[in-house]
N, CA, C and O atoms as a DFTB+ gen file, in Angstrom:
292 C
 N C O
     1  1    -148.474    -132.789      14.792
     2  2    -147.988    -131.589      14.133
     3  2    -147.876    -131.887      12.639
     4  3    -147.387    -132.946      12.244
     5  1    -148.324    -130.967      11.831
     6  2    -148.267    -131.193      10.389
     7  2    -147.028    -130.530       9.799
     8  3    -146.383    -129.703      10.443
     9  1    -146.713    -130.902       8.579
    10  2    -145.541    -130.344       7.920
    11  2    -145.894    -129.150       7.039
    12  3    -145.043    -128.682       6.283
    13  1    -147.108    -128.650       7.113
    14  2    -147.527    -127.500       6.305
    15  2    -146.876    -126.231       6.842
    16  3    -146.599    -126.140       8.038
    17  1    -146.625    -125.244       5.969
    18  2    -146.055    -123.969       6.431
    19  2    -146.953    -123.302       7.457
    20  3    -148.160    -123.542       7.491
    21  1    -146.363    -122.475       8.282
    22  2    -147.091    -121.819       9.366
    23  2    -148.262    -120.995       8.848
    24  3    -149.299    -120.934       9.509
    25  1    -148.132    -120.367       7.702
    26  2    -149.213    -119.546       7.164
    27  2    -150.441    -120.399       6.847
    28  3    -151.573    -119.956       7.040
    29  1    -150.223    -121.586       6.374
    30  2    -151.363    -122.437       6.004
    31  2    -152.042    -123.012       7.234
    32  3    -153.228    -123.339       7.189
    33  1    -151.319    -123.139       8.314
    34  2    -151.940    -123.650       9.528
    35  2    -152.986    -122.672      10.044
    36  3    -153.992    -123.081      10.623
    37  1    -152.747    -121.368       9.833
    38  2    -153.686    -120.354      10.314
    39  2    -154.749    -120.009       9.285
    40  3    -155.604    -119.160       9.538
    41  1    -154.705    -120.653       8.139
    42  2    -155.736    -120.439       7.146
    43  2    -155.440    -119.307       6.169
    44  3    -156.309    -118.959       5.369
    45  1    -154.238    -118.718       6.206
    46  2    -153.888    -117.659       5.256
    47  2    -152.910    -118.217       4.239
    48  3    -152.005    -118.980       4.579
    49  1    -153.099    -117.839       3.024
    50  2    -152.205    -118.292       1.959
    51  2    -151.090    -117.282       1.773
    52  3    -151.322    -116.073       1.807
    53  1    -149.900    -117.772       1.581
    54  2    -148.758    -116.895       1.336
    55  2    -148.765    -116.491      -0.138
    56  3    -148.842    -117.350      -1.017
    57  1    -148.685    -115.192      -0.410
    58  2    -148.678    -114.731      -1.804
    59  2    -147.272    -114.266      -2.162
    60  3    -146.641    -113.520      -1.413
    61  1    -146.807    -114.704      -3.279
    62  2    -145.500    -114.309      -3.788
    63  2    -145.651    -112.977      -4.516
    64  3    -146.669    -112.751      -5.170
    65  1    -144.651    -112.084      -4.417
    66  2    -144.747    -110.818      -5.164
    67  2    -144.751    -111.089      -6.668
    68  3    -143.999    -111.924      -7.170
    69  1    -145.597    -110.379      -7.354
    70  2    -145.728    -110.563      -8.800
    71  2    -144.828    -109.555      -9.492
    72  3    -144.952    -108.351      -9.270
    73  1    -143.934    -110.036     -10.320
    74  2    -143.038    -109.165     -11.081
    75  2    -143.796    -108.627     -12.291
    76  3    -144.506    -109.374     -12.965
    77  1    -143.644    -107.331     -12.568
    78  2    -144.331    -106.788     -13.740
    79  2    -143.727    -107.371     -15.024
    80  3    -142.516    -107.562     -15.137
    81  1    -144.584    -107.636     -15.949
    82  2    -144.145    -108.184     -17.232
    83  2    -144.150    -107.053     -18.242
    84  3    -145.178    -106.414     -18.467
    85  1    -142.997    -106.809     -18.851
    86  2    -142.889    -105.749     -19.854
    87  2    -143.091    -106.348     -21.239
    88  3    -142.631    -107.451     -21.536
    89  1    -143.786    -105.596     -22.068
    90  2    -143.978    -106.053     -23.443
    91  2    -142.687    -105.836     -24.228
    92  3    -141.779    -105.137     -23.778
    93  1    -142.627    -106.435     -25.388
    94  2    -141.446    -106.299     -26.245
    95  2    -141.213    -104.830     -26.607
    96  3    -140.075    -104.362     -26.628
    97  1    -142.281    -104.123     -26.886
    98  2    -142.175    -102.704     -27.245
    99  2    -141.629    -101.879     -26.080
   100  3    -140.808    -100.986     -26.293
   101  1    -142.066    -102.160     -24.865
   102  2    -141.571    -101.429     -23.698
   103  2    -140.087    -101.702     -23.463
   104  3    -139.332    -100.790     -23.126
   105  1    -139.674    -102.940     -23.639
   106  2    -138.257    -103.285     -23.480
   107  2    -137.420    -102.557     -24.512
   108  3    -136.362    -102.019     -24.184
   109  1    -137.876    -102.533     -25.749
   110  2    -137.143    -101.815     -26.804
   111  2    -137.072    -100.319     -26.507
   112  3    -136.043     -99.686     -26.744
   113  1    -138.162     -99.753     -25.989
   114  2    -138.174     -98.329     -25.644
   115  2    -137.135     -98.026     -24.569
   116  3    -136.412     -97.035     -24.667
   117  1    -137.057     -98.870     -23.549
   118  2    -136.080     -98.682     -22.482
   119  2    -134.654     -98.788     -23.032
   120  3    -133.802     -97.958     -22.715
   121  1    -134.401     -99.794     -23.844
   122  2    -133.058     -99.978     -24.400
   123  2    -132.651     -98.824     -25.315
   124  3    -131.508     -98.369     -25.267
   125  1    -133.573     -98.351     -26.142
   126  2    -133.279     -97.224     -27.025
   127  2    -132.994     -95.976     -26.194
   128  3    -132.079     -95.218     -26.516
   129  1    -133.757     -95.757     -25.138
   130  2    -133.510     -94.614     -24.260
   131  2    -132.142     -94.683     -23.605
   132  3    -131.437     -93.677     -23.538
   133  1    -131.759     -95.857     -23.120
   134  2    -130.434     -96.017     -22.520
   135  2    -129.319     -95.770     -23.537
   136  3    -128.325     -95.110     -23.234
   137  1    -129.494     -96.304     -24.742
   138  2    -128.459     -96.109     -25.774
   139  2    -128.348     -94.647     -26.187
   140  3    -127.244     -94.148     -26.405
   141  1    -129.482     -93.954     -26.297
   142  2    -129.431     -92.530     -26.642
   143  2    -128.749     -91.724     -25.540
   144  3    -127.984     -90.802     -25.824
   145  1    -129.023     -92.067     -24.293
   146  2    -128.350     -91.391     -23.180
   147  2    -126.850     -91.601     -23.216
   148  3    -126.089     -90.666     -22.966
   149  1    -126.412     -92.813     -23.522
   150  2    -124.978     -93.090     -23.617
   151  2    -124.351     -92.351     -24.795
   152  3    -123.217     -91.881     -24.696
   153  1    -125.078     -92.243     -25.910
   154  2    -124.567     -91.519     -27.070
   155  2    -124.385     -90.037     -26.750
   156  3    -123.352     -89.452     -27.075
   157  1    -125.371     -89.442     -26.124
   158  2    -125.278     -88.020     -25.766
   159  2    -124.130     -87.798     -24.787
   160  3    -123.401     -86.812     -24.898
   161  1    -123.966     -88.702     -23.839
   162  2    -122.873     -88.593     -22.872
   163  2    -121.513     -88.679     -23.567
   164  3    -120.608     -87.901     -23.262
   165  1    -121.371     -89.616     -24.492
   166  2    -120.104     -89.764     -25.218
   167  2    -119.819     -88.539     -26.080
   168  3    -118.681     -88.073     -26.134
   169  1    -120.836     -88.013     -26.752
   170  2    -120.649     -86.813     -27.571
   171  2    -120.265     -85.620     -26.710
   172  3    -119.397     -84.832     -27.086
   173  1    -120.900     -85.488     -25.576
   174  2    -120.596     -84.379     -24.675
   175  2    -119.150     -84.469     -24.200
   176  3    -118.433     -83.469     -24.172
   177  1    -118.731     -85.668     -23.830
   178  2    -117.360     -85.852     -23.359
   179  2    -116.357     -85.545     -24.478
   180  3    -115.304     -84.961     -24.219
   181  1    -116.671     -85.930     -25.704
   182  2    -115.789     -85.658     -26.838
   183  2    -115.671     -84.163     -27.084
   184  3    -114.581     -83.652     -27.340
   185  1    -116.786     -83.473     -27.004
   186  2    -116.773     -82.022     -27.246
   187  2    -115.964     -81.307     -26.169
   188  3    -115.177     -80.412     -26.477
   189  1    -116.151     -81.691     -24.916
   190  2    -115.410     -81.050     -23.827
   191  2    -113.922     -81.365     -23.950
   192  3    -113.090     -80.484     -23.733
   193  1    -113.572     -82.600     -24.292
   194  2    -112.162     -82.964     -24.437
   195  2    -111.503     -82.178     -25.567
   196  3    -110.336     -81.799     -25.460
   197  1    -112.235     -81.932     -26.636
   198  2    -111.690     -81.156     -27.747
   199  2    -111.530     -79.692     -27.361
   200  3    -110.558     -79.050     -27.761
   201  1    -112.461     -79.162     -26.599
   202  2    -112.435     -77.747     -26.234
   203  2    -111.562     -77.457     -25.017
   204  3    -111.316     -76.290     -24.712
   205  1    -111.093     -78.475     -24.321
   206  2    -110.356     -78.266     -23.083
   207  2    -109.091     -77.414     -23.243
   208  3    -108.849     -76.559     -22.391
   209  1    -108.270     -77.597     -24.287
   210  2    -107.117     -76.713     -24.428
   211  2    -107.502     -75.228     -24.543
   212  3    -106.809     -74.363     -24.007
   213  1    -108.583     -74.945     -25.224
   214  2    -109.042     -73.563     -25.350
   215  2    -109.518     -73.038     -23.996
   216  3    -109.242     -71.895     -23.632
   217  1    -110.222     -73.870     -23.268
   218  2    -110.705     -73.453     -21.948
   219  2    -109.530     -73.164     -21.025
   220  3    -109.528     -72.155     -20.320
   221  1    -108.539     -74.034     -21.025
   222  2    -107.357     -73.832     -20.178
   223  2    -106.619     -72.575     -20.611
   224  3    -106.141     -71.817     -19.767
   225  1    -106.522     -72.342     -21.924
   226  2    -105.868     -71.130     -22.421
   227  2    -106.576     -69.878     -21.949
   228  3    -105.929     -68.893     -21.591
   229  1    -107.901     -69.905     -21.946
   230  2    -108.672     -68.761     -21.459
   231  2    -108.439     -68.543     -19.962
   232  3    -108.360     -67.401     -19.511
   233  1    -108.330     -69.604     -19.207
   234  2    -108.122     -69.471     -17.773
   235  2    -106.732     -68.948     -17.446
   236  3    -106.561     -68.199     -16.484
   237  1    -105.735     -69.339     -18.243
   238  2    -104.370     -68.868     -18.005
   239  2    -104.284     -67.375     -18.278
   240  3    -103.595     -66.657     -17.554
   241  1    -104.967     -66.898     -19.304
   242  2    -104.959     -65.469     -19.626
   243  2    -105.567     -64.686     -18.475
   244  3    -105.118     -63.584     -18.161
   245  1    -106.560     -65.239     -17.863
   246  2    -107.253     -64.530     -16.788
   247  2    -106.697     -64.906     -15.419
   248  3    -107.390     -64.769     -14.411
   249  1    -105.460     -65.376     -15.374
   250  2    -104.884     -65.775     -14.093
   251  2    -104.670     -64.571     -13.180
   252  3    -104.526     -64.733     -11.969
   253  1    -104.648     -63.359     -13.753
   254  2    -104.497     -62.167     -12.918
   255  2    -105.731     -61.959     -12.030
   256  3    -105.666     -61.231     -11.040
   257  1    -106.830     -62.584     -12.376
   258  2    -108.043     -62.467     -11.574
   259  2    -107.964     -63.315     -10.311
   260  3    -108.743     -63.114      -9.379
   261  1    -107.023     -64.267     -10.272
   262  2    -106.949     -65.182      -9.131
   263  2    -106.750     -64.440      -7.815
   264  3    -107.416     -64.748      -6.826
   265  1    -105.867     -63.491      -7.789
   266  2    -105.618     -62.730      -6.571
   267  2    -106.855     -61.988      -6.108
   268  3    -107.140     -61.932      -4.912
   269  1    -107.598     -61.410      -7.062
   270  2    -108.819     -60.705      -6.730
   271  2    -109.843     -61.666      -6.153
   272  3    -110.532     -61.337      -5.187
   273  1    -109.946     -62.841      -6.735
   274  2    -110.928     -63.806      -6.278
   275  2    -110.565     -64.348      -4.908
   276  3    -111.452     -64.574      -4.085
   277  1    -109.281     -64.561      -4.642
   278  2    -108.871     -65.071      -3.323
   279  2    -109.201     -64.078      -2.226
   280  3    -109.543     -64.474      -1.112
   281  1    -109.104     -62.802      -2.525
   282  2    -109.389     -61.801      -1.507
   283  2    -110.878     -61.677      -1.234
   284  3    -111.273     -61.387      -0.105
   285  1    -111.704     -61.890      -2.236
   286  2    -113.135     -61.631      -2.092
   287  2    -114.005     -62.865      -2.074
   288  3    -115.164     -62.777      -1.671
   289  1    -113.497     -64.023      -2.497
   290  2    -114.330     -65.238      -2.566
   291  2    -114.268     -66.024      -1.293
   292  3    -114.908     -67.070      -1.182
């Protein structure tokens, strides 16, 4: 009995999966895209947090609609 792997005994070579190699430009593109997404998310959250008191104020004024919505929704 030999110490070779089972695949080599049958004459087939085992192939390792090849990882794709990204160029420097592709890596930078991915990183810039991720950073822009995080920036937009942070700006959106800031805008909503600033506008939240106004939104709540609008909802309190229209609280008389709650009864109508409970009956029909």
